[in-house]
CSV table of C-alpha atoms in Angstrom, one decimal:
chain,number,residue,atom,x,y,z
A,1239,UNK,CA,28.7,-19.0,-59.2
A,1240,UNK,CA,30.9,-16.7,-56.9
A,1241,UNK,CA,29.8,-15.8,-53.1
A,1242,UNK,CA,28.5,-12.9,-54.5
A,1243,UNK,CA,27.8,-11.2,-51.2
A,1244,UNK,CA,25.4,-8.2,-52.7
A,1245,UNK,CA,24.1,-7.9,-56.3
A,1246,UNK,CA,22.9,-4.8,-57.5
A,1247,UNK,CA,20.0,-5.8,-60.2
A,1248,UNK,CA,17.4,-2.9,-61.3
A,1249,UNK,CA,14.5,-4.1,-62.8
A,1250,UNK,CA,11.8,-2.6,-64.3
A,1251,UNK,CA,8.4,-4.6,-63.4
A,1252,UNK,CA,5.1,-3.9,-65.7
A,1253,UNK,CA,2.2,-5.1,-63.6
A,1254,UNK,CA,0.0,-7.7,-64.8
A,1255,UNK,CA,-2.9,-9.3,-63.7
A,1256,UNK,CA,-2.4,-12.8,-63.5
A,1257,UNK,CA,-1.8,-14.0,-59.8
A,1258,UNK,CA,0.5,-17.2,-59.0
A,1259,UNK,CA,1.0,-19.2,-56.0
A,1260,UNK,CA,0.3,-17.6,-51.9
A,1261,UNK,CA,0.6,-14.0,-51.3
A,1262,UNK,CA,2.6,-12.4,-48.6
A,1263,UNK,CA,1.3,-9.9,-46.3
A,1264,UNK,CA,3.1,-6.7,-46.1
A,1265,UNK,CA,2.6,-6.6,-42.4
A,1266,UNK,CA,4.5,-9.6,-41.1
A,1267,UNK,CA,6.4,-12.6,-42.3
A,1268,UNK,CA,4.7,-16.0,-44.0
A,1269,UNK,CA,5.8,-19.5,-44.7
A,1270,UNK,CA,6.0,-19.6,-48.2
A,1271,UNK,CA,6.5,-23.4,-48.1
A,1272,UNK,CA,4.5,-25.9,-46.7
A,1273,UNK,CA,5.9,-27.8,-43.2
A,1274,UNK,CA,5.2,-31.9,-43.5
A,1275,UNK,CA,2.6,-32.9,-41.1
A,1276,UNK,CA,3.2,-35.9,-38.5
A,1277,UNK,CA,1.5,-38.9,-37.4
A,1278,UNK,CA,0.3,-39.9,-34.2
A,1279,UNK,CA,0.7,-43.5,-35.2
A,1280,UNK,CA,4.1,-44.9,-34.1
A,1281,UNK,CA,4.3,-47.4,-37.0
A,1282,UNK,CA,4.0,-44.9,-39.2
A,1283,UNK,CA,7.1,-44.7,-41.7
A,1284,UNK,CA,8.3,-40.8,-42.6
A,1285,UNK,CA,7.9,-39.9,-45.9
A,1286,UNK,CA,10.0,-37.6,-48.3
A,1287,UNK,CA,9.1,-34.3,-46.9
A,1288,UNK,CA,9.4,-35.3,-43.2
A,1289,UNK,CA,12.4,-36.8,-43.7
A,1290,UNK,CA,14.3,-33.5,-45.7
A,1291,UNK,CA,12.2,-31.6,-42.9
A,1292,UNK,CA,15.0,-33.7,-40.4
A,1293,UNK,CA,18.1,-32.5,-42.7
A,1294,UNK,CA,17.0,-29.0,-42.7
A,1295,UNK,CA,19.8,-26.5,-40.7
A,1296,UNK,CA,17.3,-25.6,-38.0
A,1297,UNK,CA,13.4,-26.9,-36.8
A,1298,UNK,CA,10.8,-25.6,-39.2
A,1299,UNK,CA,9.1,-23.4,-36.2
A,1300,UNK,CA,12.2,-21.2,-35.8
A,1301,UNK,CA,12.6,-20.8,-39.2
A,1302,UNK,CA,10.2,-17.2,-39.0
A,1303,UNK,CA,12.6,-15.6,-35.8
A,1304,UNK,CA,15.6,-16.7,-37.8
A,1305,UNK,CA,14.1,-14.7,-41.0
A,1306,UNK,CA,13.8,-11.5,-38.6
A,1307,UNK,CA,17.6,-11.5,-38.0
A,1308,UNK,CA,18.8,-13.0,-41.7
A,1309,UNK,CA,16.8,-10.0,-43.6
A,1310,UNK,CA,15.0,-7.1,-42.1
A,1311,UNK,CA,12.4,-7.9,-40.6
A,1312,UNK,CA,8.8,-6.4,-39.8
A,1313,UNK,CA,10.4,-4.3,-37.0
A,1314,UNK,CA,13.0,-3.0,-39.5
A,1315,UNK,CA,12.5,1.1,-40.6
A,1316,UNK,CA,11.1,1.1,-44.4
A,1317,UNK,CA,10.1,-2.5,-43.6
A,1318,UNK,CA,7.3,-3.0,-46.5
A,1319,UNK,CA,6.9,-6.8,-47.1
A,1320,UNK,CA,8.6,-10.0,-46.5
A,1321,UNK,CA,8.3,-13.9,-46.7
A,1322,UNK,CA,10.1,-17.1,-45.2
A,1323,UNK,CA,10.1,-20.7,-45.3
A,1324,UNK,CA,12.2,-24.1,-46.7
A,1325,UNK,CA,12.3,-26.1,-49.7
A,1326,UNK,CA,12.7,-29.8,-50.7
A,1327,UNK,CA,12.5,-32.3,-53.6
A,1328,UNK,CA,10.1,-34.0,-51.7
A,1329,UNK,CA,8.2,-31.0,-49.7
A,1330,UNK,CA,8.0,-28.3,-52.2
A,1331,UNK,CA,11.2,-27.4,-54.9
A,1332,UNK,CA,9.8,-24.6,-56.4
A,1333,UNK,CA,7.9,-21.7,-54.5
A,1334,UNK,CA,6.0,-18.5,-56.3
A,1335,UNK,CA,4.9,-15.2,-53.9
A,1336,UNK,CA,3.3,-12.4,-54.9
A,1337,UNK,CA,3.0,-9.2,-53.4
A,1338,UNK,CA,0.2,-7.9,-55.3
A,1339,UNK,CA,0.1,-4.1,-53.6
A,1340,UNK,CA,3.6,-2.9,-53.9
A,1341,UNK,CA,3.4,0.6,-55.0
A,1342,UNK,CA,5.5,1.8,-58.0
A,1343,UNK,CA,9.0,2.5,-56.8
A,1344,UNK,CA,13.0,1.2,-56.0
A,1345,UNK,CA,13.2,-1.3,-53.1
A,1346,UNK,CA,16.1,-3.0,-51.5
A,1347,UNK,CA,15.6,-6.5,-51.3
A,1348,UNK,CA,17.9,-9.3,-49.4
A,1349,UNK,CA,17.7,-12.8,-49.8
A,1350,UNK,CA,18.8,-15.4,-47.6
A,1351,UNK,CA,19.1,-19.0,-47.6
A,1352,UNK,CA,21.2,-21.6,-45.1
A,1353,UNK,CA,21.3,-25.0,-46.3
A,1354,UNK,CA,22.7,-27.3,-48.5
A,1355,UNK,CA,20.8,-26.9,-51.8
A,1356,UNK,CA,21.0,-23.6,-53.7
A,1357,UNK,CA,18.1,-21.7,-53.8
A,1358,UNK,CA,17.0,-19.5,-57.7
A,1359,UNK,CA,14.9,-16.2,-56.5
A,1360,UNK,CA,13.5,-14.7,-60.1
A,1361,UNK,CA,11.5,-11.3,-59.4
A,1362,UNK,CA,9.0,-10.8,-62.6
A,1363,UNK,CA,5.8,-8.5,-63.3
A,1364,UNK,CA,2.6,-10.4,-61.7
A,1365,UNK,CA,1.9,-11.8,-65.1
A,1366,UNK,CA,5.2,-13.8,-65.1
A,1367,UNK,CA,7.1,-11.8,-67.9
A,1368,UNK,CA,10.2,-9.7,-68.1
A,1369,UNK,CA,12.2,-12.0,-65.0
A,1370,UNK,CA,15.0,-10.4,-63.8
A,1371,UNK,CA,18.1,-12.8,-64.2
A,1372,UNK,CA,18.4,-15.5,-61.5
A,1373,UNK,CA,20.1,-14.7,-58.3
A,1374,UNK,CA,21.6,-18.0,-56.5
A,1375,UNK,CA,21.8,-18.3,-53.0
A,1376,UNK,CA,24.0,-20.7,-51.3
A,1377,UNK,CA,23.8,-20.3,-48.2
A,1378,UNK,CA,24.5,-16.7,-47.7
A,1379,UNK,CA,22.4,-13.2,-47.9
A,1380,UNK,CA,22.1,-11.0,-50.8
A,1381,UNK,CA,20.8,-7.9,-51.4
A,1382,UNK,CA,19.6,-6.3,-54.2
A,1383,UNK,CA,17.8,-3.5,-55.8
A,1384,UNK,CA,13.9,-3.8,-57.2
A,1385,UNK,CA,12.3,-1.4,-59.4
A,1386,UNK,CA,9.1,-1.6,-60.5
A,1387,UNK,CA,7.1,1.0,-63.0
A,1388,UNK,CA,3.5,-0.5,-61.8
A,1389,UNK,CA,1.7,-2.0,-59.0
A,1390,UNK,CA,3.1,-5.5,-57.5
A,1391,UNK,CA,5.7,-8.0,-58.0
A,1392,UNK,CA,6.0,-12.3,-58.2
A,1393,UNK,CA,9.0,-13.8,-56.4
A,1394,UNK,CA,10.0,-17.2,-57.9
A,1395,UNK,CA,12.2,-19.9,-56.3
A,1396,UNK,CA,13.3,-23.0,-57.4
A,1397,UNK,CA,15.4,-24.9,-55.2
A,1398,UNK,CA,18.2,-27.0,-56.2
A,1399,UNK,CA,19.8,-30.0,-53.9
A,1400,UNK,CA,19.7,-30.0,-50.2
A,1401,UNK,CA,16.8,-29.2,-48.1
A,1402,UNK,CA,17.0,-25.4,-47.6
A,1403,UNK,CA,15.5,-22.5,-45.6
A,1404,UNK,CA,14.7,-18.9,-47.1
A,1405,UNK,CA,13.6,-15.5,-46.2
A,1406,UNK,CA,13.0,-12.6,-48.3
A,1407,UNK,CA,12.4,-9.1,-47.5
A,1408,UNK,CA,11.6,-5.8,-49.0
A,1409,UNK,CA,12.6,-1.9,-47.5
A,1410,UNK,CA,11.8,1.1,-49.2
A,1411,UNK,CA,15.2,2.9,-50.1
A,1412,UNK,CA,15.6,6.0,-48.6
């Protein structure tokens, strides 16, 4: 795995009707992962996902500004959809969002991660079949071209290693 810094991956998407995992709104950004809740009881001992909440490269509330400058962002000209959030072994490793209204066309995509861990974005019809090849992040942006012949699109990620925040976004091309 180099530091690719832009991949340029067409994909042809048949939609499906099979949903997995949260849906993103096309009109602003979501957490696609789950934050750890805390305690009000002192005694309390962390567990797993608060602790890799601690290791993460900035607090889990300014993950969603830091999205809006690492990809565009709902702001952004031919912004159409786009997702953030961070990944764990104990919090949540593997992620699936589906945009379930993206009409037929060529998008640009970017992906970006900071973080320790590598994070594996797969972009697949809504009925999980045809996945594009994995892109790896490690802790950079990429961008990258999706294509799809029907209505929708699934964004898998599977994170491995460190405790790692992502965003995602999609612009039309124009």
């Amino acid at each position: 795995m180099g530091m690719r810094r832009a991949a340029t991956i067409g994909l042809i998407l048949v939609a499906g009707v099979a949903l997995a995992g949260c849906t993103g709104e096309p009109s602003g950004s979501a957490t696609a992962s789950p934050s750890a809740s805390s305690s009000s009881t002192p005694t309390k001992t962390p567990d797993g996902a608060e602790v890799d909440e601690a290791l993460l490269p900035l607090p889990v509330d300014e993950i969603p500004e830091w999205a809006q400058k690492a990809v565009p962002g709902s702001d952004s000209p031919g912004y159409v959809f786009g997702f953030s959030g961070w990944m764990s072994e104990n919090s949540s490793a593997n992620d699936v969002t589906s945009f379930t209204s993206l009409e037929p066309g060529t998008y640009q995509a970017q992906f970006a991660c900071r973080g320790e861990g590598t994070i594996e974005l797969t972009v697949s019809e809504l009925d999980e079949g045809s996945p594009s090849e994995p892109i790896a992040c490690t802790n950079e942006t990429i961008a990258f071209d999706v294509t799809n012949a029907r209505t929708g699109v699934r964004f898998e990620l599977a994170l491995d290693g460190a405790p790692t925040i992502n965003a995602v976004s999609l612009v039309t091309v124009p």
